Coordinates of C-alpha atoms and ligand atoms in Angstrom, one line a residue:
X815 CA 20.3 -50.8 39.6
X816 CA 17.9 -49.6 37.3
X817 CA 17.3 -46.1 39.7
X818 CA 21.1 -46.1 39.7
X819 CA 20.7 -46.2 35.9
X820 CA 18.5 -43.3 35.9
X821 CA 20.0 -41.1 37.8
X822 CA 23.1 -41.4 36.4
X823 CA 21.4 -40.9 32.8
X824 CA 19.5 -37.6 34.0
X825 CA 23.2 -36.2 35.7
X826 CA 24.5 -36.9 32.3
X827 CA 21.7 -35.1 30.7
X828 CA 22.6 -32.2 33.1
X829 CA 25.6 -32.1 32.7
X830 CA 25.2 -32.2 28.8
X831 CA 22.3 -29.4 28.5
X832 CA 24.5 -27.1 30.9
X833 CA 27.7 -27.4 29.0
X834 CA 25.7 -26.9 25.7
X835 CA 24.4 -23.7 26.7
X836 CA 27.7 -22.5 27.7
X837 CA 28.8 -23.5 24.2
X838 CA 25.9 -21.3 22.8
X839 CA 26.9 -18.5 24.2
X840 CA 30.0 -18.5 23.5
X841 CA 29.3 -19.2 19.8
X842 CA 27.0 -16.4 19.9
X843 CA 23.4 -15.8 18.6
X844 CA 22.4 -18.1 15.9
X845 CA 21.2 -16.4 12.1
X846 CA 20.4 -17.4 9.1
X847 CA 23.2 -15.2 7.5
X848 CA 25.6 -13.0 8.3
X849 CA 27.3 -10.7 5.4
X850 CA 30.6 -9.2 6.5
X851 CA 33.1 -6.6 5.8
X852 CA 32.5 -3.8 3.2
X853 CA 31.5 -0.3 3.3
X854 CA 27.7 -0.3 4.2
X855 CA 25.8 2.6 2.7
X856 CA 22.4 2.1 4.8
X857 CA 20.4 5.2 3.4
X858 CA 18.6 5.2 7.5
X859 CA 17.2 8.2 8.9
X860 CA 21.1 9.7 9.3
X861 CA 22.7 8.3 6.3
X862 CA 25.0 6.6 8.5
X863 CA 27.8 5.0 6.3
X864 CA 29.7 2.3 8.5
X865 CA 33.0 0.6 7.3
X866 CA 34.3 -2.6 7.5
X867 CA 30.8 -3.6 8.6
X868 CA 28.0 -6.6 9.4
X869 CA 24.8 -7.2 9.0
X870 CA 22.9 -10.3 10.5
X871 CA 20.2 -11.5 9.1
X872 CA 17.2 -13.8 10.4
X873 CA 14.0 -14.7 8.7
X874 CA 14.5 -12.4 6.1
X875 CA 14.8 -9.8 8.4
X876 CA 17.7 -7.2 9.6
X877 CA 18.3 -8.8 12.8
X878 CA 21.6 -6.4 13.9
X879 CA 24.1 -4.0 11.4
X880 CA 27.2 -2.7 12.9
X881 CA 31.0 -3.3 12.4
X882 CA 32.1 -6.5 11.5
X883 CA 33.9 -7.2 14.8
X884 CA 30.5 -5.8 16.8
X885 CA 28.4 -8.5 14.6
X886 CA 30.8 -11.4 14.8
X887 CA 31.2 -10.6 18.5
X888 CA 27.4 -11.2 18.7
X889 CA 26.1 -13.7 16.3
X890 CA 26.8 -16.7 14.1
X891 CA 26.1 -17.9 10.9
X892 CA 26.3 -21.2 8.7
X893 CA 25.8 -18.5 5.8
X894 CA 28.5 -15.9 5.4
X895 CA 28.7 -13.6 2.6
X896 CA 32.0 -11.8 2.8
X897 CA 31.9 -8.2 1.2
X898 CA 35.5 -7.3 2.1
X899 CA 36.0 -4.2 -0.3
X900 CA 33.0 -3.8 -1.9
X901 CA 29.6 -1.7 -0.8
X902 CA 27.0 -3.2 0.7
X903 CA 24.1 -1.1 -0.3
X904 CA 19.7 -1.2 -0.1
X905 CA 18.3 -2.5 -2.9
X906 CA 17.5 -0.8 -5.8
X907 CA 13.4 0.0 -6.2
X908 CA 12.1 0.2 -9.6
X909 CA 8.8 1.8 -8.8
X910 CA 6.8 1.6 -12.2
X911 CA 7.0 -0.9 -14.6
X912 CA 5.1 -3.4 -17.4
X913 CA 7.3 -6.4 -17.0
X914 CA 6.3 -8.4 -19.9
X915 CA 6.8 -5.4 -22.1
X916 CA 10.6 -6.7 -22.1
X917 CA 9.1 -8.8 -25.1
X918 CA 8.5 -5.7 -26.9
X919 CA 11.6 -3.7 -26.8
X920 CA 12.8 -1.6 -29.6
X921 CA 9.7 -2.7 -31.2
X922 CA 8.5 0.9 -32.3
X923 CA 10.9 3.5 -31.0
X924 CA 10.8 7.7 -31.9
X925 CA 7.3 8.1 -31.5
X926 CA 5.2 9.8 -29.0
X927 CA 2.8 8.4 -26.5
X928 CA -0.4 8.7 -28.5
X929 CA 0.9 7.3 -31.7
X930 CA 3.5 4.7 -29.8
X931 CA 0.1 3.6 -27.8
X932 CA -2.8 3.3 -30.5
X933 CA -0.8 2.0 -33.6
X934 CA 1.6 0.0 -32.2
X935 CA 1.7 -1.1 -28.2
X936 CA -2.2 -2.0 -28.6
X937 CA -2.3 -4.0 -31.7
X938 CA 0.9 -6.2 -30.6
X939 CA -0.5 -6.3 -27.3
X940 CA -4.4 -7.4 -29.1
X941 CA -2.3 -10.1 -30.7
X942 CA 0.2 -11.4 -28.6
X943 CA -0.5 -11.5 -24.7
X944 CA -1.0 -14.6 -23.6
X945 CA -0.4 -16.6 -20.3
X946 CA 2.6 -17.8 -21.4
X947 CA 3.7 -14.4 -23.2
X948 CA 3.5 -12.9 -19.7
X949 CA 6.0 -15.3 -18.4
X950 CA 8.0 -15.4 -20.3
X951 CA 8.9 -11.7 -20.2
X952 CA 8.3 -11.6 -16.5
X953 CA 11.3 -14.1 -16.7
X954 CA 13.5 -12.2 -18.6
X955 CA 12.9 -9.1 -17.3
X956 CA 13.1 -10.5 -13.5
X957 CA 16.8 -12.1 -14.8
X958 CA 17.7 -8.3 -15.8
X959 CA 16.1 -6.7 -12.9
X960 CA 17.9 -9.3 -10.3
X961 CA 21.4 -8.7 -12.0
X962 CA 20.9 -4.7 -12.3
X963 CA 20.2 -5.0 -8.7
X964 CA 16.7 -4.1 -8.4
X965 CA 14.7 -6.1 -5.5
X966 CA 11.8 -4.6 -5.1
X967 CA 9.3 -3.3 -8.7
X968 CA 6.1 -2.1 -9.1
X969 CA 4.1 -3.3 -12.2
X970 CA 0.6 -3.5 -13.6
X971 CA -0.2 -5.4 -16.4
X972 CA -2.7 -7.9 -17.4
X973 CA -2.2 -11.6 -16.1
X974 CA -0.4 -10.4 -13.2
X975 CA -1.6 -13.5 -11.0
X976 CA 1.1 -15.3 -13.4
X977 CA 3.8 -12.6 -12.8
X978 CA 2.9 -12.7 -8.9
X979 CA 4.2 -16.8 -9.4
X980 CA 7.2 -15.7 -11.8
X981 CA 8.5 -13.1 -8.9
X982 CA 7.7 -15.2 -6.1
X983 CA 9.2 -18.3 -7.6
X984 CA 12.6 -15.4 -8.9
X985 CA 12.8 -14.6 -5.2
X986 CA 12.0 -11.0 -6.1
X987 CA 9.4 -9.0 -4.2
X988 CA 6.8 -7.0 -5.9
X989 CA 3.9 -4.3 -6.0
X990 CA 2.0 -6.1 -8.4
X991 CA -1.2 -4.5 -9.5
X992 CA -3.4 -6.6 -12.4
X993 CA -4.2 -3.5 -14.9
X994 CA -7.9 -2.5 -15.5
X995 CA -8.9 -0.7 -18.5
X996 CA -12.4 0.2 -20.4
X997 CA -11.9 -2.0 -23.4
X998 CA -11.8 -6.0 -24.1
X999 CA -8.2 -7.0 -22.9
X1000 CA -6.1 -10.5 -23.2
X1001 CA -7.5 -11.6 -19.8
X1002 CA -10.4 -9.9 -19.3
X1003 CA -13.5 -8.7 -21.5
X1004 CA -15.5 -6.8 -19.2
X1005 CA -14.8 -4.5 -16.2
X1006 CA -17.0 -6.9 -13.5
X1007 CA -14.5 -9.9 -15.3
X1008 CA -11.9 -7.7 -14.3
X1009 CA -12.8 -7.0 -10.9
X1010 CA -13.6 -10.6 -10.6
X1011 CA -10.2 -11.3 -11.2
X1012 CA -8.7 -8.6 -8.8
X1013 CA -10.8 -10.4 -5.8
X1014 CA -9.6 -13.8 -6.4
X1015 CA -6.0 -12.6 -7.3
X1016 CA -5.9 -10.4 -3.8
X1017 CA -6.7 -13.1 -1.7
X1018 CA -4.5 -15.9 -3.1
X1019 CA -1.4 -13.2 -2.2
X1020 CA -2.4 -11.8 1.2
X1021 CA 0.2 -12.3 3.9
X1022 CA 2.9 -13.3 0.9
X1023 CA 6.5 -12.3 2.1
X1024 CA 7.2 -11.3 -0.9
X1025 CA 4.3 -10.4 -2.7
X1026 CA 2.3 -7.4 -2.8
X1027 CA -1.1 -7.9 -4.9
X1028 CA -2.7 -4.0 -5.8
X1029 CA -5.1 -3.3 -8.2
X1030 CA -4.3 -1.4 -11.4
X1031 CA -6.7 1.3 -13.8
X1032 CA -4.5 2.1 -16.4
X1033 CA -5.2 5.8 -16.2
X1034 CA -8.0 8.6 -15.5
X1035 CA -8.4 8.4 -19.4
X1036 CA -9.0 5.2 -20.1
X1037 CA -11.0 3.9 -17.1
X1038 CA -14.2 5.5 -16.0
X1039 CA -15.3 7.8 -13.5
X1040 CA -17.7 5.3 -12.1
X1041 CA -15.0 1.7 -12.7
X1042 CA -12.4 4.3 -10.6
X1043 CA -15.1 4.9 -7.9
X1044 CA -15.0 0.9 -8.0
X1045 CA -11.4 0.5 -7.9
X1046 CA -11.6 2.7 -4.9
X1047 CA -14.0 1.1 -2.9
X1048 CA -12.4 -2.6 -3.6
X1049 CA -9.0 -0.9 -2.1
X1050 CA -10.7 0.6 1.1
X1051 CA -12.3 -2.7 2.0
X1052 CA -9.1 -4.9 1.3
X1053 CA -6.4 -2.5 1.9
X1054 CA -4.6 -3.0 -1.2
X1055 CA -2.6 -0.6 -3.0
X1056 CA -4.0 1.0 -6.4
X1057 CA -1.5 1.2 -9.2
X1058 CA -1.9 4.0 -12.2
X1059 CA -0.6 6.2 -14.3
X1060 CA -1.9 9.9 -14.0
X1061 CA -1.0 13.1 -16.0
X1062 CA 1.3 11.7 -18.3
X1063 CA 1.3 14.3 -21.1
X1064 CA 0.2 17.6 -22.2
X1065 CA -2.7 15.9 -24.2
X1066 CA -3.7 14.1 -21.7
X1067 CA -3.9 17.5 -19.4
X1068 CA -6.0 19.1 -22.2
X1069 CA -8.7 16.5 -22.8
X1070 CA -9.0 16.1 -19.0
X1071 CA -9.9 19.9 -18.8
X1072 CA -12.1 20.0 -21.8
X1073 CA -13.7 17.2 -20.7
X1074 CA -13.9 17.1 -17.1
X1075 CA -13.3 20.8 -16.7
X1076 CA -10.5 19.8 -14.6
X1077 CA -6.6 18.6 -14.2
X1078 CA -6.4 15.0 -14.2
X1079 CA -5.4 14.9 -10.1
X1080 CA -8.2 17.6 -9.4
X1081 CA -10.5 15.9 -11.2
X1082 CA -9.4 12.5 -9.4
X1083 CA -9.9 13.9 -6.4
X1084 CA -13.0 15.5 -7.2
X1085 CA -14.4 11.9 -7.5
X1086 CA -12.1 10.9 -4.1
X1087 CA -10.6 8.4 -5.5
X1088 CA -7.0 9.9 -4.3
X1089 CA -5.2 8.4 -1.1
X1090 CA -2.5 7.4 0.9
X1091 CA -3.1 4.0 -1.2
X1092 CA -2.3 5.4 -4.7
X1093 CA 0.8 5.2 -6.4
X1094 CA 0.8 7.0 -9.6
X1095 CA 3.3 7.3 -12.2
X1096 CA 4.4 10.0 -14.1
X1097 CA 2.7 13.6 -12.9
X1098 CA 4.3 15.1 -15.7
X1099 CA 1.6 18.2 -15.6
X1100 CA 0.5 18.6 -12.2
X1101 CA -1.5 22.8 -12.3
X1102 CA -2.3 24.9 -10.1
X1103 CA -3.2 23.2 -6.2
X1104 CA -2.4 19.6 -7.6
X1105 CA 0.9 19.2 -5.6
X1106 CA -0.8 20.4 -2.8
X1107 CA -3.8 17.5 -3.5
X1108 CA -1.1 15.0 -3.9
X1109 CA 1.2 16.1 -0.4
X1110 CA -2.3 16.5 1.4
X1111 CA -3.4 13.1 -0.1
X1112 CA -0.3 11.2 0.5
X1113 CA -0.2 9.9 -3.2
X1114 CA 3.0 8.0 -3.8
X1115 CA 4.7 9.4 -7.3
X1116 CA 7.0 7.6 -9.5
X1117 CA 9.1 9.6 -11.9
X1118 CA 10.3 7.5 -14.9
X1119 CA 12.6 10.2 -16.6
X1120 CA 14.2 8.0 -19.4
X1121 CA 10.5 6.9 -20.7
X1122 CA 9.6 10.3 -20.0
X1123 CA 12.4 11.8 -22.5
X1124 CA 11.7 9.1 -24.9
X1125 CA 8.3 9.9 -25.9
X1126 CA 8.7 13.7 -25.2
X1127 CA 6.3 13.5 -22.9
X1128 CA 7.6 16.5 -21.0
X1129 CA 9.7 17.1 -17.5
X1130 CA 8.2 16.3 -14.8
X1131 CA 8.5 19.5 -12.0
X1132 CA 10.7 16.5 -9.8
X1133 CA 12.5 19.3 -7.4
X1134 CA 9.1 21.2 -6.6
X1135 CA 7.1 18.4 -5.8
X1136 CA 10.2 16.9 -3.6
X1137 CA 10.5 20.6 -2.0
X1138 CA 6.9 20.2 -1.0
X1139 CA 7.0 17.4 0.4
X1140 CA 5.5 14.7 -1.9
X1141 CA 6.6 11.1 -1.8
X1142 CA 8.5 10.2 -4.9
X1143 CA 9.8 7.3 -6.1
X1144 CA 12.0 6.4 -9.4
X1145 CA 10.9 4.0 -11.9
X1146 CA 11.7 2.8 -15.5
X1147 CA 8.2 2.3 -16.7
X1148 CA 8.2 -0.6 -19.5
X1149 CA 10.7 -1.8 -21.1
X1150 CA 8.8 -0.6 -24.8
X1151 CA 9.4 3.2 -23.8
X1152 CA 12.8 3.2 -22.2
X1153 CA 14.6 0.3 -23.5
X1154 CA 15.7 -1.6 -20.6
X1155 CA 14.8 -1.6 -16.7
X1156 CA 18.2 -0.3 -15.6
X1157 CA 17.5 1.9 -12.6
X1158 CA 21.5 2.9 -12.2
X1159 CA 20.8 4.7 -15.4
X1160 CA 17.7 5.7 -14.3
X1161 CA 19.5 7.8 -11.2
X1162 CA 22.4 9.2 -13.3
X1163 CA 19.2 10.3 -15.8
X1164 CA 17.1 11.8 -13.3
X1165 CA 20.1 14.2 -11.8
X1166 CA 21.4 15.3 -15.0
X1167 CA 17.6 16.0 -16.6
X1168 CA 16.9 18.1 -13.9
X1169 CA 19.8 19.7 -13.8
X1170 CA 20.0 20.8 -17.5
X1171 CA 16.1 21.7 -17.5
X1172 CA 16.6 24.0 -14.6
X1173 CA 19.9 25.4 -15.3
X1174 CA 20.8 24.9 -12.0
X1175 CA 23.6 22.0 -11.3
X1176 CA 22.9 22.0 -7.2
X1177 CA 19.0 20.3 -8.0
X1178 CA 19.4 16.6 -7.6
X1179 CA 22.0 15.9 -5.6
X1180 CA 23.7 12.4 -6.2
X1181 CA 22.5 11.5 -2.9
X1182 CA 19.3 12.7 -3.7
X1183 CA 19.2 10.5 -6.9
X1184 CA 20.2 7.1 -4.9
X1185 CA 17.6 8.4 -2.8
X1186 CA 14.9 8.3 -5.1
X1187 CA 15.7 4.7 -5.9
X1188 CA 16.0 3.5 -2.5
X1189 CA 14.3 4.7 0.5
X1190 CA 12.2 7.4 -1.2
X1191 CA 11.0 4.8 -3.7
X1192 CA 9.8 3.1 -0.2
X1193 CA 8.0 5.8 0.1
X1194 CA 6.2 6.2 -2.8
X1195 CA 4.9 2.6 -2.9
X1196 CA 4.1 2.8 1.2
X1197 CA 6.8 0.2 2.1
X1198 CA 9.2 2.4 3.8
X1199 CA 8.5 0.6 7.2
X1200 CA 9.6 -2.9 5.2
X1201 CA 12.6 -1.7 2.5
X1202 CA 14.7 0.9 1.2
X1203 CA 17.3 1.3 4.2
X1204 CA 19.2 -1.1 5.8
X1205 CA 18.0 -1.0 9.5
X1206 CA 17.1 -3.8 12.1
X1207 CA 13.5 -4.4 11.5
X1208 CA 13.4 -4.2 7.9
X1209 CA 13.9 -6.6 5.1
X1210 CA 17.3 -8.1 4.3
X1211 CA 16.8 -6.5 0.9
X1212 CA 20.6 -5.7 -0.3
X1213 CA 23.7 -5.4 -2.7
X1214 CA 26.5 -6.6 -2.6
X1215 CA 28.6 -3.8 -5.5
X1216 CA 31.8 -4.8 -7.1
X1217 CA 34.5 -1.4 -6.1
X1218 CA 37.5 -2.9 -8.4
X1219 CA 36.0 -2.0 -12.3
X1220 CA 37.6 0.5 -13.9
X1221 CA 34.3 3.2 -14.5
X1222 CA 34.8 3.3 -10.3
X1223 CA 38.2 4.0 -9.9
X1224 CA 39.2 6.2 -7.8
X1225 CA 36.6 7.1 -5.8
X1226 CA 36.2 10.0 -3.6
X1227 CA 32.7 10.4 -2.8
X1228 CA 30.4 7.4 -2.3
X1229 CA 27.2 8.7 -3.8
X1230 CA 28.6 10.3 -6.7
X1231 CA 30.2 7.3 -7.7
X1232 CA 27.1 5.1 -7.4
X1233 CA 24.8 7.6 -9.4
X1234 CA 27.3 8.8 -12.0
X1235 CA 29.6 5.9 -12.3
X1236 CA 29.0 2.5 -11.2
X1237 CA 26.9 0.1 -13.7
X1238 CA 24.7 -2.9 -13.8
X1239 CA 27.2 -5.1 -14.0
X1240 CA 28.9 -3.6 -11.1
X1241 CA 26.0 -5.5 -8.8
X1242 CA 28.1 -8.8 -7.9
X1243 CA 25.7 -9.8 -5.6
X1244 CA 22.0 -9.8 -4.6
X1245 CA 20.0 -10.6 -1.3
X1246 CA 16.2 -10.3 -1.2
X1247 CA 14.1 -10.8 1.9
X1248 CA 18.1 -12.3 3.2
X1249 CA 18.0 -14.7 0.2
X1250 CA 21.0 -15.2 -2.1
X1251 CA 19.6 -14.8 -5.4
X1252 CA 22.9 -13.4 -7.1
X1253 CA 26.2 -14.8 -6.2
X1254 CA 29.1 -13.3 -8.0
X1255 CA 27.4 -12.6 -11.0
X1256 CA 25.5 -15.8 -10.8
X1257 CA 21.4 -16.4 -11.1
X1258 CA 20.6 -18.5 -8.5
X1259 CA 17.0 -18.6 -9.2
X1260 CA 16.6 -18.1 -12.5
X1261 CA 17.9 -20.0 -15.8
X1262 CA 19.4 -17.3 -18.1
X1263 CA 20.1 -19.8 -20.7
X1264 CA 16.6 -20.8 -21.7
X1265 CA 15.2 -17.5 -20.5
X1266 CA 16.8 -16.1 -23.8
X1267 CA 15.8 -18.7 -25.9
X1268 CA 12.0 -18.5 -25.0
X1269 CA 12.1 -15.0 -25.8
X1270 CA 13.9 -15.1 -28.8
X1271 CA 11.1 -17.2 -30.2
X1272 CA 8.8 -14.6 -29.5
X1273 CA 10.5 -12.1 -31.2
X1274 CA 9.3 -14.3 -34.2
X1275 CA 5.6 -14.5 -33.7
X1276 CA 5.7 -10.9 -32.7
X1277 CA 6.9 -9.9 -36.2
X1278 CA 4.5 -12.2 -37.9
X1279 CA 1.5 -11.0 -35.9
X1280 CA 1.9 -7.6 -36.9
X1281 CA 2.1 -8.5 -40.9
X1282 CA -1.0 -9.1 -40.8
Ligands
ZN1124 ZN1 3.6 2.9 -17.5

């Protein structure tokens, strides 16, 4: 009786495990998400532009993108995001920025670099950054990022362990490089405090999926030749990326050849600091072989034309260095010098700068400008294997962009209209490493509500500060 039991139990079992995998396949492939319809704008190697598609997603990853019917066919979600009528596009890369600097906005504008720096960005900064001042301008400016449609940034600032925990914690993924600099800061008073701090803030990130740690000199002039021989070496024996700012202005270029009797990239790579590691923002006045340097090198660049502008720092030479070659990316730089971290402005800036400085309308193509903020930015922070296309392999790193407001209607050509027309608030939806973080306008992640308020109370001790 009890064998009888048995077998009967184990032809049940059979029966049940065969008749389940038949179900399987015909439900298809399970994924964690699948987002369907919509015209998908995937910036790969071709540019290919497939309607009505799907994209399936699994452990963050691109698992599959195709037409909706080829996905569906295939695979099967709990999760569906349905992008009938709208474009489904990478997500945006904001490739230099000061997060917290959100707290100072519009706190000293028409200025240049020199003054804007040493009599205003310094003191406020001497008596304001904090811990908590950090976070609460990571906050706000990961709440503005996320609904611009930016997925990926790059910043360097001081506390950045704490901004590492705001972006993880916002679901957005960074390059996040803890700034160095030759004089007493709010988190560290000495260069081997400094250092100390890089070593334990590297390791606590490694192997983070979102979460890039790097290590950030503020710039060939304020950090010495022998710290940036430092920074150098700690990057060749972890592997991290080094984050700076090099040849921002025409002052800067003078002093660097009175001093150094050389251009601030020859001079850098004089002292080999320069490699395929380095991302450096700016290279507004590269001379003589210093493109070369940077191509040979494989320097990442990231062009921030609106801060750029702002504090007249000059033009950057954008279309020569892209002719030969060099890896550029598009940033916003902090939110002090710009005034906000918008990146759709930033591509409708950078095409229209260009063309007016050159006097030639074909130099920056719209394409070229969504480019810059997508897959080129990928580049020029040495991701391009992880983001800035929509390709099986990568990161589920995407947009989900509203078609229907008026500023987009009609529409004949699809890059035009996302560099010359469509807005911030055009981004309905956001997905980073294939989470939802936006849904129809709303913060999943992130309180907007008390966001605000916490800022606005800086705002006050800001203004007090400085009084005195
Ligand atoms: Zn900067």
């Amino acid at each position: 009786m009890r064998n009888r039991l048995v077998v009967l139990l184990t032809l049940i079992a059979m029966v049940t495990s065969t008749s389940s995998k038949v179900l399987a396949q015909n439900r298809g492939e399970r994924v964690d998400l699948l987002v369907l319809g919509g015209t998908i704008v995937t910036m790969d190697s071709t540019r290919r532009v497939i309607d009505d598609g799907g994209i399936a997603v699994r452990n963050g990853r691109i698992v599959a993108i195709g037409s909706r019917a080829e996905i569906e066919r295939v695979y099967t979600s709990r999760k569906r995001v349905v992008a009938t009528g709208k474009l489904i596009t990478p997500g945006l890369i904001n490739g230099h920025t000061h997060i917290p600097m959100v707290l100072f906005r519009g706190l000293a504008d028409d200025l240049d670099l020199q003054e804007w720096l040493t009599k205003y960005i310094f003191p406020a900064e001497a008596k304001n950054v904090t811990e908590d001042f950090v976070r609460v301008g990571a906050r706000l400016g990961l709440a503005e990022m996320i609904r611009g449609g930016t997925t990926t940034y790059c910043d360097m600032y001081y506390f950045e362990d704490a901004i590492a925990e705001e972006t993880e914690k916002a679901g957005v993924r960074g390059v996040l490089g803890e700034t160095l600099i030759d004089f007493p800061v709010a988190d560290n008073k000495t260069n081997a405090e400094g250092m100390a701090y890089v070593e334990k803030f590297v390791a606590r990130w490694k192997g983070n999926d979102l979460i890039v740690a790097a290590i950030a000199p503020h710039a060939p002039y304020t950090v010495s030749e022998a710290h940036l021989k430092a920074v150098r070496a700690f990057s060749d024996r972890t592997g991290v990326p080094i984050v700076t700012h090099i040849s921002e202005t025409k002052r800067e270029l003078d002093d660097s050849v009175k001093d150094k009797g050389a251009s601030p990239v020859a001079y850098l790579d004089r002292i080999g600091f320069l490699n395929e590691r380095v991302i450096a923002a700016h290279m507004v006045w590269p001379q003589g072989s210093d493109i070369d340097i940077l191509k040979q090198r494989h320097v990442g660049i990231v062009h921030n034309p609106q801060s750029n502008m702002k504090l007249a720092s000059g033009v950057a030479p954008i279309p020569k260095m892209l002719a030969a070659g060099v890896m550029i990316g598009l940033g916003t730089d902090g939110a002090a010098s710009n005034n906000d971290l918008n990146m759709w402005e930033e591509m409708d800036t950078v095409a229209k700068l260009h063309k007016v400085f050159s006097g030639d309308p074909k130099v920056i193509s719209a394409q070229e400008a969504f480019e810059l903020a997508t897959i080129r930015g990928a580049e020029a922070l040495h991701l391009e294997k992880e983001i800035g296309s929509l390709e099986p392999g990568k990161r589920a790193d995407l947009l989900i962009i509203e078609r229907d407001s008026l500023n987009q209607i009609p529409l004949y050509n699809l890059y035009s209209d996302l560099v010359y027309a469509t807005k911030a608030s055009d981004v309905e939806s956001v997905i980073i490493n294939g989470r939802v973080v936006m849904q129809n306008r709303r913060l999943l992640t992130l309180n907007e509500v008390s966001i605000k308020r916490e800022a606005r109370v800086y705002r006050e001790r800001i203004i007090k500060s400085l009084e005195k």
